[in-house]
Coordinates of C-alpha atoms in Angstrom, one line a residue:
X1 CA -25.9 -0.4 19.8
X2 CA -27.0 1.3 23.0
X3 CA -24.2 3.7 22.5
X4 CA -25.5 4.9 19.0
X5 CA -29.1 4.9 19.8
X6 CA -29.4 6.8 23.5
X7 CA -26.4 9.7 22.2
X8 CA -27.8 13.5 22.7
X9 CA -26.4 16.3 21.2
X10 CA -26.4 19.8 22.8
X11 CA -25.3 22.8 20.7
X12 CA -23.9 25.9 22.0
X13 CA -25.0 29.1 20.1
X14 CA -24.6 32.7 21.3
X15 CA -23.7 32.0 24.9
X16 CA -27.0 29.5 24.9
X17 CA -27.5 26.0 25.2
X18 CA -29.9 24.2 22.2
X19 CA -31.0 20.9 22.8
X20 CA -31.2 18.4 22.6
X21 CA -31.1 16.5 19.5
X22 CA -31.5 13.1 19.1
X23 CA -30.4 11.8 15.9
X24 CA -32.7 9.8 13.4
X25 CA -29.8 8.3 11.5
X26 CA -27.4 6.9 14.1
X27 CA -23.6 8.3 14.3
X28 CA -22.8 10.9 11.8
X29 CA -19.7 10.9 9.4
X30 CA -16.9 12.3 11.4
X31 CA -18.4 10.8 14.6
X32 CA -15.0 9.8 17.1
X33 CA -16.6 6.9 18.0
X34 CA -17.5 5.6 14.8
X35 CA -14.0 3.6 14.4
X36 CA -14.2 2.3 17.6
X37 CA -17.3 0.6 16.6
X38 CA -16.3 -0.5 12.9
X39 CA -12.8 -1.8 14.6
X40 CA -15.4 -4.2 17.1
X41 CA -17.2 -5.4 14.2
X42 CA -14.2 -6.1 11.9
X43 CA -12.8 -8.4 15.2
X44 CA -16.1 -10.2 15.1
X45 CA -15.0 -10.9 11.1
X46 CA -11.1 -11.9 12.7
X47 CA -13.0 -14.5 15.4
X48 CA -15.0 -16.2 12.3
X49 CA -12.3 -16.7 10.2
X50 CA -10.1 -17.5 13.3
X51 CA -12.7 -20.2 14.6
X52 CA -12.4 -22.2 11.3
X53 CA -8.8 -22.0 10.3
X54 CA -8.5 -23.4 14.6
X55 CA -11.0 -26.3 13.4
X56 CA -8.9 -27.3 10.0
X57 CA -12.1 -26.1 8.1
X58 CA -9.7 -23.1 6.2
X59 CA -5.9 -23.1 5.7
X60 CA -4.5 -19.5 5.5
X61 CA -1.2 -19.1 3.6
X62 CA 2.2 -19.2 4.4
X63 CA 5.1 -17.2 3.4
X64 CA 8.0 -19.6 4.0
X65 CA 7.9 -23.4 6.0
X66 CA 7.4 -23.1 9.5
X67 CA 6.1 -19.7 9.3
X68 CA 2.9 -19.1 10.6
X69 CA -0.4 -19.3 8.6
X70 CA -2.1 -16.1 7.3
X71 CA -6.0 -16.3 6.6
X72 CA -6.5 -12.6 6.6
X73 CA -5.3 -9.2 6.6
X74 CA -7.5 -6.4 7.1
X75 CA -6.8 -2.8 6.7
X76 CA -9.8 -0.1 6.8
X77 CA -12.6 -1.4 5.0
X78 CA -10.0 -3.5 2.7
X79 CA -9.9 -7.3 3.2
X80 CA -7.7 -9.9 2.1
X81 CA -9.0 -13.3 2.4
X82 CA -6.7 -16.6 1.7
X83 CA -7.6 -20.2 1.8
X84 CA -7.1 -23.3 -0.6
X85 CA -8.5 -23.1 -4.0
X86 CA -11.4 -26.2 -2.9
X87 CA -14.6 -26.3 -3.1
X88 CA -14.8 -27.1 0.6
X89 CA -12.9 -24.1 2.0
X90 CA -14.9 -21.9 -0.7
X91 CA -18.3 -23.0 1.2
X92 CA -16.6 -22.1 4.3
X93 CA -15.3 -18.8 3.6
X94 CA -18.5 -18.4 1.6
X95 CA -20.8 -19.0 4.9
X96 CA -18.3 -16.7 7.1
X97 CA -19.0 -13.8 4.9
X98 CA -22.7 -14.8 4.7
X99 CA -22.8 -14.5 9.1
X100 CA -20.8 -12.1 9.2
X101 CA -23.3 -9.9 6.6
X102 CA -26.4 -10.5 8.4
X103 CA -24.8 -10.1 11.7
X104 CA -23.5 -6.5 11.1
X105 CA -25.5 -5.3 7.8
X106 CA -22.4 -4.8 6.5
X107 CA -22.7 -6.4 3.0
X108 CA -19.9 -7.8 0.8
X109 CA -19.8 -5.8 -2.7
X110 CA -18.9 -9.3 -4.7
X111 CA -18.5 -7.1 -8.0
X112 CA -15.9 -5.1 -7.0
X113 CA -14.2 -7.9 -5.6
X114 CA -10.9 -9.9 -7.3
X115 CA -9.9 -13.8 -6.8
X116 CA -6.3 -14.5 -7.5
X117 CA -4.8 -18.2 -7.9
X118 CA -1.8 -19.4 -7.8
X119 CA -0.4 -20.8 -11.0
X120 CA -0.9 -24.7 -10.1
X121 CA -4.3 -24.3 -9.5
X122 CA -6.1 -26.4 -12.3
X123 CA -8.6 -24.6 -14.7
X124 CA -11.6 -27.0 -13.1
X125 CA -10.6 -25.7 -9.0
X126 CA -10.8 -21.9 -10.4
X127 CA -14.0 -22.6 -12.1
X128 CA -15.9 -24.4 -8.4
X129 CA -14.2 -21.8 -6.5
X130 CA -15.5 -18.6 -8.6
X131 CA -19.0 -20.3 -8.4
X132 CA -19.4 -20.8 -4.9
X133 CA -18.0 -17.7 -4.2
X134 CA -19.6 -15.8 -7.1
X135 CA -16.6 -13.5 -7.3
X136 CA -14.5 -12.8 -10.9
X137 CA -11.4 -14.2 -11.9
X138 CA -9.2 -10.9 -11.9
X139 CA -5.8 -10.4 -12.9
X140 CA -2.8 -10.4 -10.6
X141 CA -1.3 -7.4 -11.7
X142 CA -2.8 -5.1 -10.4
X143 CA -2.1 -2.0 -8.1
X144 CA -3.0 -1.8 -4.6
X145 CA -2.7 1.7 -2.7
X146 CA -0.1 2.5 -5.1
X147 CA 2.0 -0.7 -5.0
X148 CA 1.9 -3.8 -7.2
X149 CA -0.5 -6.5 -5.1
X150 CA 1.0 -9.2 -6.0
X151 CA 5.3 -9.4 -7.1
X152 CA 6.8 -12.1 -8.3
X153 CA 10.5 -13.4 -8.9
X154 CA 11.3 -10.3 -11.5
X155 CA 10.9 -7.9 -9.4
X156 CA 12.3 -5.6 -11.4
X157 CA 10.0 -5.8 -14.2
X158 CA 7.2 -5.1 -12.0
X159 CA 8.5 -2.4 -10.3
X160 CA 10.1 -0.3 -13.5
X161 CA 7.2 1.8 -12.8
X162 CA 9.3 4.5 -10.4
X163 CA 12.2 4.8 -12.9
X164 CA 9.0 6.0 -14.9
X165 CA 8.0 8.3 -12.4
X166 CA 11.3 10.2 -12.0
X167 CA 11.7 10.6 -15.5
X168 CA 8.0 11.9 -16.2
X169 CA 8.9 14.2 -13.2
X170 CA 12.2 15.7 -14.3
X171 CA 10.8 16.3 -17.7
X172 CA 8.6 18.6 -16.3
X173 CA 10.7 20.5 -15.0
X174 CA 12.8 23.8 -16.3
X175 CA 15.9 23.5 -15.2
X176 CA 17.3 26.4 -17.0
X177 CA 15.6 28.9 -14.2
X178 CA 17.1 26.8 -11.1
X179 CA 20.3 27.4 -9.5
X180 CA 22.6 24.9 -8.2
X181 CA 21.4 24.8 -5.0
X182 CA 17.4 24.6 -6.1
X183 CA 18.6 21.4 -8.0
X184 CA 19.8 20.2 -4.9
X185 CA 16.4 21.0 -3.0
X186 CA 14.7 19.1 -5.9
X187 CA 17.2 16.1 -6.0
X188 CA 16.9 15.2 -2.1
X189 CA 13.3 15.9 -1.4
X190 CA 11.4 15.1 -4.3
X191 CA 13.3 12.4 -6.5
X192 CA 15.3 10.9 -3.2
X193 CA 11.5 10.9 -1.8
X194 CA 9.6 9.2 -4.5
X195 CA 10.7 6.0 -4.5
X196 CA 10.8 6.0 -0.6
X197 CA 6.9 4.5 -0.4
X198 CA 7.9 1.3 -2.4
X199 CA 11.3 0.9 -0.5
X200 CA 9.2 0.5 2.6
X201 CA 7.5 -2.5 1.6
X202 CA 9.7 -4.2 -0.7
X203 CA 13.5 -4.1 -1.5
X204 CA 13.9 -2.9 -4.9
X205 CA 16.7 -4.7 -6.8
X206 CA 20.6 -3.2 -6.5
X207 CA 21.0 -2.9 -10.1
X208 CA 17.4 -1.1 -10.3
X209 CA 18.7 1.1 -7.6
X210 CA 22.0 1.6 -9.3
X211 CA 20.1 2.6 -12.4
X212 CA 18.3 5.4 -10.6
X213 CA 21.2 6.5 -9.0
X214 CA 22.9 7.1 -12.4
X215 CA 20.2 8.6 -13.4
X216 CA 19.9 11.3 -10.6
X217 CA 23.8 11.8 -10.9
X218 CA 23.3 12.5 -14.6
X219 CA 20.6 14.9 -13.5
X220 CA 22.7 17.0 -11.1
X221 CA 25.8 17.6 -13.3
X222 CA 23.8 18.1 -16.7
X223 CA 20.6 19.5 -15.6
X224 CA 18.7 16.9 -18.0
X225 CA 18.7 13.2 -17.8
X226 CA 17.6 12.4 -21.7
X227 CA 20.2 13.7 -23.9
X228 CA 22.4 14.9 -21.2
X229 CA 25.9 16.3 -22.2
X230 CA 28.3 17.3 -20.0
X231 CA 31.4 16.0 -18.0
X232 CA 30.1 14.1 -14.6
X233 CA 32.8 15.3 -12.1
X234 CA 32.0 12.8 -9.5
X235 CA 30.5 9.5 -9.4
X236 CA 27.6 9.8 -6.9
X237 CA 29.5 7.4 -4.4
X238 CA 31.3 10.9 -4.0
X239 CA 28.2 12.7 -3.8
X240 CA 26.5 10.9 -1.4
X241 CA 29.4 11.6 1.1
X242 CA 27.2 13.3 4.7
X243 CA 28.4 17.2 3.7
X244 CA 30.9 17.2 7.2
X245 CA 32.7 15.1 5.2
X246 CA 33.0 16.7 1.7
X247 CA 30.2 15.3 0.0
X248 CA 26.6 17.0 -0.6
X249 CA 24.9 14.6 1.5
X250 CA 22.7 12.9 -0.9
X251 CA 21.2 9.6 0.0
X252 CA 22.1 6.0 -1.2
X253 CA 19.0 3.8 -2.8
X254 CA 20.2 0.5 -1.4
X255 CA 21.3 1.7 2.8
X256 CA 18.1 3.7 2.8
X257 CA 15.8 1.1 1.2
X258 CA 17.6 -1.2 4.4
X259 CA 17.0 1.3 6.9
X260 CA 13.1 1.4 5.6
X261 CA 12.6 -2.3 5.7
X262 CA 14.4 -2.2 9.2
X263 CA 12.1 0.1 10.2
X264 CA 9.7 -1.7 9.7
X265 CA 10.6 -5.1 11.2

């Protein structure tokens, strides 16, 4: 705290120095130091939780056997807590937050927050571990930043969503007024790039991607993708040839939603 309350300011107006100023409020918004300081406090947050998952007082979750335990994941002011659905592991969490709140003043707003259970959690275990905790019961599918928060086995129920989006997209457009080559320009970086968000995180079923593929195809012969008539001169295995080699050097779905997730491991 020594490094919000001693800072000065000095202002330099007209070729002359005013100052100092000695804020009354601490940092100010846009302040370059302020996320060095909210990154310090959130590891203080990391070392409570840490302490008691090290003690067996909070089990995180794990993604496969013999994978490592996950009790939190933070990102910005976003947290995502996981533990057991008991009523001992609630009080634990629950007194983390509590230390953590009157250690940085940086209070927990319980009614914007969600708990989410897995399905063989009994009625009774939800109902102790929403009073402890004195958070709601929300619903699991939700949208987080854009993405589904939670995805199950049907994956491509849940993520039917971006066929959605191209359609709405292409329907707003006039293709009548576009040449060839502006449908091209719209094709490879505005439908192509759509989807490209949810192909970093997860990987989108082949027949989901085979659907939009068909779809994009039907766009670039017809023009339209509802109602479309016309001959399709080239399947778009042909079309997504690079262009050195004859095609027109659209992009396949499934290699670039690979190349995403192997970016990303």
């Amino acid at each position: 705290m020594e490094t919000v309350r001693c800072v000065k300011y000095h202002i330099l107006h007209e070729q002359q120095w005013l100052g100092p100023i000695v804020p009354g409020r601490g940092l100010r918004q846009g302040d370059p130091l302020s996320p060095y300081l909210f990154l310090m406090v959130a590891e203080g947050l990391s070392a409570l939780i840490e302490n008691r998952v090290n003690r067996g007082l909070i089990h995180g979750l794990r993604v496969a056997r013999g994978a490592p335990p996950i009790s939190h994941l933070l990102f910005a002011d976003d947290c995502f807590l996981f533990m057991r659905a008991t009523t001992e592991e609630s009080i634990q969490m629950k007194e983390v937050l509590d230390v953590y709140a009157l250690a940085s003043g940086q209070l927990v707003n319980y009614d914007k927050s969600v708990l989410c259970f897995s399905a063989n959690v009994a009625q009774h275990s939800r109902e102790n571990v929403v009073n402890v905790l004195g958070v709601a019961q929300g619903d699991t599918a939700g949208r987080y930043l854009g993405l589904p928060s939670l995805v199950g086995r049907n994956k491509k129920a849940i993520l039917g969503f971006l066929k959605d989006r191209i359609l709405n997209r292409v329907r707003s457009w006039n293709s009548r007024f576009l040449s060839r080559a502006g449908w091209e320009v719209l094709l490879k970086n505005v439908l192509q790039a759509m989807p490209c968000f949810a192909m970093m995180v997860f990987a989108l079923p082949i027949t989901m991607c085979k659907e939009i593929e068909v779809m994009l195809n039907r766009y670039w012969w017809t023009g339209s993708i509802v109602n479309a008539k016309g001959i399709r001169w080239k399947a778009w295995q042909a079309v997504s040839v690079p262009k050195a080699k004859g095609g027109l050097g659209f992009r396949r779905l499934r290699e670039m939603n690979l190349a995403l997730l192997g970016k990303q491991a």
